[in-house]
Short mmCIF file of C-alpha atoms in Angstrom, two decimals:
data_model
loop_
_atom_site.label_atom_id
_atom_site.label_comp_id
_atom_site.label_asym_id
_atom_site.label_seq_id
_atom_site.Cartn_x
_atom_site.Cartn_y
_atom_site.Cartn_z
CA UNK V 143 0.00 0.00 0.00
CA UNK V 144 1.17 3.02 -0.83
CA UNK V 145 1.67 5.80 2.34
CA UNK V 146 0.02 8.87 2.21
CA UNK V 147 1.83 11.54 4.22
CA UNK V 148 1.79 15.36 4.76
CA UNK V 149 4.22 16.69 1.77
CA UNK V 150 3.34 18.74 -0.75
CA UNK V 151 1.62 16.67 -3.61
CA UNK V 152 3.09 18.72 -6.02
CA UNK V 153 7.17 18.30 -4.43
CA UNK V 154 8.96 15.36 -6.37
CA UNK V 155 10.76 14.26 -3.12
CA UNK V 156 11.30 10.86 -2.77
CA UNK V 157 9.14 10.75 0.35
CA UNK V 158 6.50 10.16 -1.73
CA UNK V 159 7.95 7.32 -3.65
CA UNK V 160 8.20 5.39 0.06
CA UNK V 161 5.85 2.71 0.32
CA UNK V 162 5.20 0.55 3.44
CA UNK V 163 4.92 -3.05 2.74
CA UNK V 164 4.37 -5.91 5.14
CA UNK V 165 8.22 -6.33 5.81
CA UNK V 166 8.76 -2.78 6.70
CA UNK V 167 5.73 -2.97 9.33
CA UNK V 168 7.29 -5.79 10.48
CA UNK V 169 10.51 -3.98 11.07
CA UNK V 170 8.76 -1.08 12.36
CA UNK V 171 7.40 -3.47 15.27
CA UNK V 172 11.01 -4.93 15.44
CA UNK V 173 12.75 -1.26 15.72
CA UNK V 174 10.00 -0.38 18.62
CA UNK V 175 11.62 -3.46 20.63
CA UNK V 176 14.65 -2.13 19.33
CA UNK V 177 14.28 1.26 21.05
CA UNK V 178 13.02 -0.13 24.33
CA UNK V 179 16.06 -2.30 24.96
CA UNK V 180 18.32 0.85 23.88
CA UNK V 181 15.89 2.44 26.59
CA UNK V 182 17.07 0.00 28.91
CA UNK V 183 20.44 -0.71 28.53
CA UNK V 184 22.16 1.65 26.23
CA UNK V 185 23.41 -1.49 24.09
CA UNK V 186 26.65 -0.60 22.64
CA UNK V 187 26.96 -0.62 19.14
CA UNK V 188 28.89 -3.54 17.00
CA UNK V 189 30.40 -1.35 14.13
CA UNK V 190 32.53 1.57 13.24
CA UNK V 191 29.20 3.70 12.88
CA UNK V 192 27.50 2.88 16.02
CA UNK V 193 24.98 0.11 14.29
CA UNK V 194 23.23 -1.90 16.19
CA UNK V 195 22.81 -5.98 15.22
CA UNK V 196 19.32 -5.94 14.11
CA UNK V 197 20.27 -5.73 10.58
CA UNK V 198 19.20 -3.70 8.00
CA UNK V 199 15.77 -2.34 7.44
CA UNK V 200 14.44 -3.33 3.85
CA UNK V 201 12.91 -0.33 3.38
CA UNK V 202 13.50 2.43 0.52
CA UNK V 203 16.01 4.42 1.30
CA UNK V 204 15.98 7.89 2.77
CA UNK V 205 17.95 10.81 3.58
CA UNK V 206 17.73 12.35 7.06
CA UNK V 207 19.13 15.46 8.46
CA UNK V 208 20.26 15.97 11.39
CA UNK V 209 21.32 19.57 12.86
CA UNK V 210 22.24 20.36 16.43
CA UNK V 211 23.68 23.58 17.63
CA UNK V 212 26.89 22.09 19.24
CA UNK V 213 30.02 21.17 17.12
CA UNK V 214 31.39 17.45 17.42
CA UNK V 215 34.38 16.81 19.83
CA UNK V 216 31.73 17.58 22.54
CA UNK V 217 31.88 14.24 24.49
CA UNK V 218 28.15 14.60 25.30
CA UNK V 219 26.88 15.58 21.64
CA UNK V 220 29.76 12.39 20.29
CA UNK V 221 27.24 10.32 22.71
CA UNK V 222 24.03 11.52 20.26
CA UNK V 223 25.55 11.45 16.94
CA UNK V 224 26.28 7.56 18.25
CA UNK V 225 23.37 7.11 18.63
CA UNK V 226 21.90 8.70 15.53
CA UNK V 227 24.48 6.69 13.59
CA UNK V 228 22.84 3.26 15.21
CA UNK V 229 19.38 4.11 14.17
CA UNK V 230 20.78 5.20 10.30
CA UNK V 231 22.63 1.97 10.06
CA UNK V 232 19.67 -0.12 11.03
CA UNK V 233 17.08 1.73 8.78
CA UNK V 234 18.73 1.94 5.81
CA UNK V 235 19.35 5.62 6.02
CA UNK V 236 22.06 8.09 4.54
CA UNK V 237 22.44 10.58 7.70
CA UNK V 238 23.92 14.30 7.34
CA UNK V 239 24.85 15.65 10.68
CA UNK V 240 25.97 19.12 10.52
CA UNK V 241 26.01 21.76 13.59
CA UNK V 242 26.58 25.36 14.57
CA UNK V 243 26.65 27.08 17.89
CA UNK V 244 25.40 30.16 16.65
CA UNK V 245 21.35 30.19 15.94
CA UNK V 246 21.49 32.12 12.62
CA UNK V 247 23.94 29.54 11.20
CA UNK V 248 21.82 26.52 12.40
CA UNK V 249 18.91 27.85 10.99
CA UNK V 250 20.62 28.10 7.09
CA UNK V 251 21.71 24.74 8.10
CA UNK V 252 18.22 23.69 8.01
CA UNK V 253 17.31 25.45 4.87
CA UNK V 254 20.08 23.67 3.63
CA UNK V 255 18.59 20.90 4.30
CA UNK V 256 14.91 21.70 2.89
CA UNK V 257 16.97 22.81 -0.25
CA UNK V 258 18.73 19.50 -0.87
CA UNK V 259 14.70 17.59 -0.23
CA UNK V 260 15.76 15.59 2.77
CA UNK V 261 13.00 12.89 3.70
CA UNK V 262 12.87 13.81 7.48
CA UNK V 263 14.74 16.62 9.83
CA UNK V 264 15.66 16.02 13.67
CA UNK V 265 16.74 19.47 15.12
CA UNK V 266 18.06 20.73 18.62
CA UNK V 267 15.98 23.68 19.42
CA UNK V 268 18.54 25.52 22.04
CA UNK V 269 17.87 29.45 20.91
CA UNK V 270 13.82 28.48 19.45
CA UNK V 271 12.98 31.90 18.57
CA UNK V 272 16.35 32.04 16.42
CA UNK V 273 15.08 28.28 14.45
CA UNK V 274 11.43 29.49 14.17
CA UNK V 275 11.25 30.44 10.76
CA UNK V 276 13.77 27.35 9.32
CA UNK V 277 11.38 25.08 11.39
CA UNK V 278 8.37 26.37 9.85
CA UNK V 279 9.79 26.51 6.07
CA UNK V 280 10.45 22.73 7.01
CA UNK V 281 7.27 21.92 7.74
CA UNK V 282 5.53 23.87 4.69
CA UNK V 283 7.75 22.12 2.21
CA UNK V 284 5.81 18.88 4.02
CA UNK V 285 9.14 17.64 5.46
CA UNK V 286 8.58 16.09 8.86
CA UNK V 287 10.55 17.56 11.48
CA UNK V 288 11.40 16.27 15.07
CA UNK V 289 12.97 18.08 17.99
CA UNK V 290 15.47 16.92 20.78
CA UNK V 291 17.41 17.55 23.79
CA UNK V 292 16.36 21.51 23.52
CA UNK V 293 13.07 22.88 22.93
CA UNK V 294 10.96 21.33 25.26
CA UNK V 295 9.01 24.29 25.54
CA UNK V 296 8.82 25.56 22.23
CA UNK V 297 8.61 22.33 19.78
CA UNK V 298 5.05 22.34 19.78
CA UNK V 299 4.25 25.60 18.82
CA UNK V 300 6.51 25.52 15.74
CA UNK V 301 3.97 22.44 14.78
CA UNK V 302 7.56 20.15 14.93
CA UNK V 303 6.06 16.48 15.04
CA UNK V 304 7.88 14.53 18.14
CA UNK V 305 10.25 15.90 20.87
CA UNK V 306 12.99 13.68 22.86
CA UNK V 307 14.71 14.99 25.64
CA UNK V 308 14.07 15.62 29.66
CA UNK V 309 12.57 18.50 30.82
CA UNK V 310 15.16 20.96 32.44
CA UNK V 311 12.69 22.38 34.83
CA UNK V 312 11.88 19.12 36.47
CA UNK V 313 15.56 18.02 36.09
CA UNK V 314 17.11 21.25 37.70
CA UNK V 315 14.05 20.74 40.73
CA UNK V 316 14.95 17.13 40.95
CA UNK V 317 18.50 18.48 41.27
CA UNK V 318 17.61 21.02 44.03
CA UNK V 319 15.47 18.94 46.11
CA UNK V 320 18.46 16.19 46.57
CA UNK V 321 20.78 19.10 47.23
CA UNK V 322 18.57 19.95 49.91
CA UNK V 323 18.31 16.21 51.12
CA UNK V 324 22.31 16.05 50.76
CA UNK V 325 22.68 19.40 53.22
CA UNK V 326 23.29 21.70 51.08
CA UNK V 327 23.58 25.23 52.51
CA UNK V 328 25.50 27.52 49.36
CA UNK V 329 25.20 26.53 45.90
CA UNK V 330 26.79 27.52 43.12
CA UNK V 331 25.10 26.77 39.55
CA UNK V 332 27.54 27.10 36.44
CA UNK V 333 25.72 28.39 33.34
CA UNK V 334 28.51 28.02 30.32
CA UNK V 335 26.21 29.92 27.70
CA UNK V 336 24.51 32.89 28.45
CA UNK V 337 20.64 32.48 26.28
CA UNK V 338 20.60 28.87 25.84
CA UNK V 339 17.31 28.16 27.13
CA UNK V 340 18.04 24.60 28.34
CA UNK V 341 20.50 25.58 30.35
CA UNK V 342 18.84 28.69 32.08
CA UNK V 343 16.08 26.32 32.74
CA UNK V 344 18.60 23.63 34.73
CA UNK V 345 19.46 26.30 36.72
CA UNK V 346 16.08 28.07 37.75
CA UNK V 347 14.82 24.55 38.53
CA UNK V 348 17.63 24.01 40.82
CA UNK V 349 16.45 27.34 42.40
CA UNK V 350 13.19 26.29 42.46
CA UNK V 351 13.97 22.90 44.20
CA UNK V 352 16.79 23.64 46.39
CA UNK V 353 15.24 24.94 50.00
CA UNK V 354 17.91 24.14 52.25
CA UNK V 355 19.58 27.60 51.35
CA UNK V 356 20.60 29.87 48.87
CA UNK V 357 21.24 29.35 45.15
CA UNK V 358 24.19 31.73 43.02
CA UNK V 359 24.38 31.82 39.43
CA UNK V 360 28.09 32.30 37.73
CA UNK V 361 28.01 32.53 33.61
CA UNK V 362 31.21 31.43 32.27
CA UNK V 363 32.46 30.56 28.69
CA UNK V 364 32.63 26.85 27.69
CA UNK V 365 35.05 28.08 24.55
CA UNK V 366 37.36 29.32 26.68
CA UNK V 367 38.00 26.18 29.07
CA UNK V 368 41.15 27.74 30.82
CA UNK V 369 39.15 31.07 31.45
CA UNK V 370 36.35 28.51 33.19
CA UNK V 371 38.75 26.87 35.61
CA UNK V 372 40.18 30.14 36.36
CA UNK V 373 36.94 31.97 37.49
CA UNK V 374 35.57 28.81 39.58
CA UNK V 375 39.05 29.01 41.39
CA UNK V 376 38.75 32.66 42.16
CA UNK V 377 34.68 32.12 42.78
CA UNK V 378 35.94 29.80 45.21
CA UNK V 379 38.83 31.47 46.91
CA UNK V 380 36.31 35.02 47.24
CA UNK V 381 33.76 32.70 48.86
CA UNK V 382 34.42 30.23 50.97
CA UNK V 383 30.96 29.46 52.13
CA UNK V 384 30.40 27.71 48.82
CA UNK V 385 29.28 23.90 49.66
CA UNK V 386 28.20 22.59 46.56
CA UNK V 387 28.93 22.87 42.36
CA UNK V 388 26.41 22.40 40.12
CA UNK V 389 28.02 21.69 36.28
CA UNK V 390 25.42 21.76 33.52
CA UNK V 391 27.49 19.86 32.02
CA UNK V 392 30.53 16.76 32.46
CA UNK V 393 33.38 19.34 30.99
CA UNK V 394 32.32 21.43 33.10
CA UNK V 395 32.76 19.67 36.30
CA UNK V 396 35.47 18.08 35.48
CA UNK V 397 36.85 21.68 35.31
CA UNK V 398 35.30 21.89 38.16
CA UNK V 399 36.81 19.04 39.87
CA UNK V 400 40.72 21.17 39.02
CA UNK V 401 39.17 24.74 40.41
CA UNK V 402 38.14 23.12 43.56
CA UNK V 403 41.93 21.91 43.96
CA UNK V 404 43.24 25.20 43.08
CA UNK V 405 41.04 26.77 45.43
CA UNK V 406 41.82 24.44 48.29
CA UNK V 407 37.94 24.27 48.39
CA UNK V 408 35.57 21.97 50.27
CA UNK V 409 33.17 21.90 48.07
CA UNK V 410 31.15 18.54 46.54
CA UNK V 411 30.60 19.13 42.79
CA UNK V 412 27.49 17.35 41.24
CA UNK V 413 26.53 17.44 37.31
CA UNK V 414 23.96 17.53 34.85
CA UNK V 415 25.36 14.99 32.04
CA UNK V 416 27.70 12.34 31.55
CA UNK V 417 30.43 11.17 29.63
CA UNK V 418 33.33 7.89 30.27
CA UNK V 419 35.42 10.55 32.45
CA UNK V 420 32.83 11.73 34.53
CA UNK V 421 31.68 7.80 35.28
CA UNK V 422 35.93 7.71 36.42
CA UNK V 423 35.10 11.06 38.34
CA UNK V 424 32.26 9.53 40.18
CA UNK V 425 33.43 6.02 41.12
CA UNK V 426 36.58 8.40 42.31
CA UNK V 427 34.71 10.33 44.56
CA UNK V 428 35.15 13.09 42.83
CA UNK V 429 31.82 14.15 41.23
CA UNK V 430 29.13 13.12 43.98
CA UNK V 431 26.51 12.43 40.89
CA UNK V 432 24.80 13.32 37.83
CA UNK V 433 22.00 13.51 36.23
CA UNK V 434 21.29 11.66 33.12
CA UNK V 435 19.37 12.56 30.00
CA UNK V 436 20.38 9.68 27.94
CA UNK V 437 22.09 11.64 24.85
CA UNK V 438 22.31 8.19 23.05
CA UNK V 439 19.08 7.97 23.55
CA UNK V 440 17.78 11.16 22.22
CA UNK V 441 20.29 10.70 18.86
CA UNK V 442 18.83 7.27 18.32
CA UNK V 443 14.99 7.94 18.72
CA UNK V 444 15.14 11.16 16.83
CA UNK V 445 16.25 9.06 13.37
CA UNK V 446 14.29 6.07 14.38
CA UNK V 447 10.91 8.11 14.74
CA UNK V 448 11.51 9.50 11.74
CA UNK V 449 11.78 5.88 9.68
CA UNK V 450 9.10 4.81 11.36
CA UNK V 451 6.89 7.75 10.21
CA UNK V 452 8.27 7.89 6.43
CA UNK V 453 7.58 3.93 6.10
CA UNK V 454 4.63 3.15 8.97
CA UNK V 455 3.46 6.72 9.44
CA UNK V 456 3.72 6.15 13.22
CA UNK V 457 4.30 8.66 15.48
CA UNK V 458 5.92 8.40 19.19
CA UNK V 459 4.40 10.12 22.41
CA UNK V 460 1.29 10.86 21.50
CA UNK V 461 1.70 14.34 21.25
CA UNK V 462 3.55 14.98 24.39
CA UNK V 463 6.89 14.86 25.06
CA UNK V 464 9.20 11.45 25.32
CA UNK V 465 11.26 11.78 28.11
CA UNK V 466 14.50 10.15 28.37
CA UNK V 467 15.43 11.55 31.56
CA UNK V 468 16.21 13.03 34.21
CA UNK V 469 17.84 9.63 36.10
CA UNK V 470 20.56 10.33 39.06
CA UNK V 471 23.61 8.19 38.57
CA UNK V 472 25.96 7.70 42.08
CA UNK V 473 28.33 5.20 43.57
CA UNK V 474 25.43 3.50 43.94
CA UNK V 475 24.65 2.62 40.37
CA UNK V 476 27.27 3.52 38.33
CA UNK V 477 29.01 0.04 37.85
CA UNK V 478 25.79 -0.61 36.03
CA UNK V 479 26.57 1.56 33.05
CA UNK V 480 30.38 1.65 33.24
CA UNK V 481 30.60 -0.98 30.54
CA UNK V 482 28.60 0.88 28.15
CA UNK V 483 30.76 4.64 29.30
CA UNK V 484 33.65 2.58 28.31
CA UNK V 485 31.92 1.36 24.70
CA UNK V 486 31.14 4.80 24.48
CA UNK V 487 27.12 4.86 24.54
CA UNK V 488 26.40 6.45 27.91
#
């Protein structure tokens, strides 16, 4: 049968030409079991690209974007690209990552993309106001668009189709309220972009959640890693009543980890995010814990949603989010997803 979807009947794209026969239903079932024991155990991947060992999907193939707003050599944004890889190798899809930190240049990524008739787009929508228009142009050439890891807020009004990620809000209050439970009395949250939404939002949740004291926001520059060290330290050494780090982010508290020693500071750092060093920081002792969003996670789901609409026309979530976090990781846990740190999926 052949699959009606949203494009434009008069666009040649090949979206069109994609038909769903009873093999690729059958391997749309098969890449929902797929995703659940990703969900579940952030399976490391067999080949070069990240593939999983499900094979690949007989289905047409098709040509997904993928644009984040975070260059690679990030450890966390390696961790979705992974991931993304996995899902492209499995469906039988050619998959063009590009990024940018800057909004403007993300958004002529995406037209970019609409120019070249990709079959699907999965964005990051960190600056939303910034990717409004791209998103939109997307969407009225009929190309079906998915959101992850930033946007939360936003991904529904710009009529994007599915959103992966955690909510920061409830992540940064989930943060707070175990600072609280921990004894916190100062905290100090580390923003390393000024405007990115997701990040603002970690850190008024942790505001929001922490009452076992007061809550100080320091903005720092994650391009200039030497220039973060340096003003922890000397945030540190002017205030000494400074109990607890929050990172946004592992680089950052690993940085974190050197400005407490060069502060001579007391302080326990804790993290949003993970990468293999952090899980070496933790079982250390030196990052009390961190909360993960699954970035595999979000990379793989955002191309796998996308096959499954082009070839089964489902969709994932039902309209609301799919959340892949927040989950705390400590010396409690942490042996339990070492092995896959180490294969480089979590």
């Amino acid at each position: 049968m052949t699959l009606h979807t949203s494009r434009g009947t008069g666009r040649p794209g090949s979206l069109r030409r994609l038909r769903s026969s009873g093999a690729a239903i059958g391997l749309a079932l098969c890449a929902t079991v797929v995703v659940a024991g990703c969900s579940s155990t952030g399976g490391a991947p067999e080949s070069s690209g990240g593939g999983s060992n499900a094979g690949t999907a007989d289905t047409p193939r098709a040509t997904i974007a993928m644009i984040t707003h975070e260059v690679p050599g990030d450890t966390f944004w390696d961790l979705i690209r992974k991931g993304a890889e996995a899902a492209a190798a499995k469906d039988n899809i050619e998959l063009r990552y590009s990024a940018d930190p800057e909004a403007p240049n993300q958004a002529n990524l995406v037209q970019s993309a609409i120019d070249s008739d990709v079959d699907g787009i999965a964005v990051t929508l960190a600056k939303p106001d910034a990717m409004a228009p791209a998103v939109e142009a997307a969407t009225a050439a009929g190309i079906p668009v998915v959101a992850f890891n930033s946007g939360y807020d936003s991904w529904k009004d710009q009529g994007v189709q599915q959103y992966f990620g955690q909510d920061e809000t409830i992540a940064g209050r989930a943060a707070g309220e175990r600072l609280t439970a921990d004894g916190a009395r100062k905290t100090l949250c580390i923003i390393q972009e000024q405007g990115q939404v997701a990040l603002e939002s970690r850190c008024a949740g942790v505001t929001q959640g922490f009452t076992g004291g007061t809550t100080e926001i320091l903005n720092v520059n994650s391009k200039d890693m030497p220039s973060v060290e340096a003003t922890i330290t000397a945030k540190l050494q002017q205030d000494p009543s400074i109990d607890h780090i929050v990172a946004l982010g592992a680089p950052i508290a690993l940085t974190a980890v050197q400005s407490k020693a060069n502060a001579g500071s007391d302080a326990t750092i804790v993290t949003f995010d993970t990468n293999s060093a952090l899980v070496d920081a933790i079982k250390a002792g030196d990052v009390e814990w961190a909360i993960d969003q699954q970035p595999y996670l979000q990379g793989y789901l955002a191309v796998d949603s996308l096959w499954l609409y082009l070839n089964n026309g489902n969709t994932i979530g039902g309209g609301t989010p799919v959340l892949t976090g927040p989950a705390f990781i400590d010396s409690s846990n942490i042996d339990a997803i070492a092995e896959y740190a180490k294969n480089g999926t979590r």
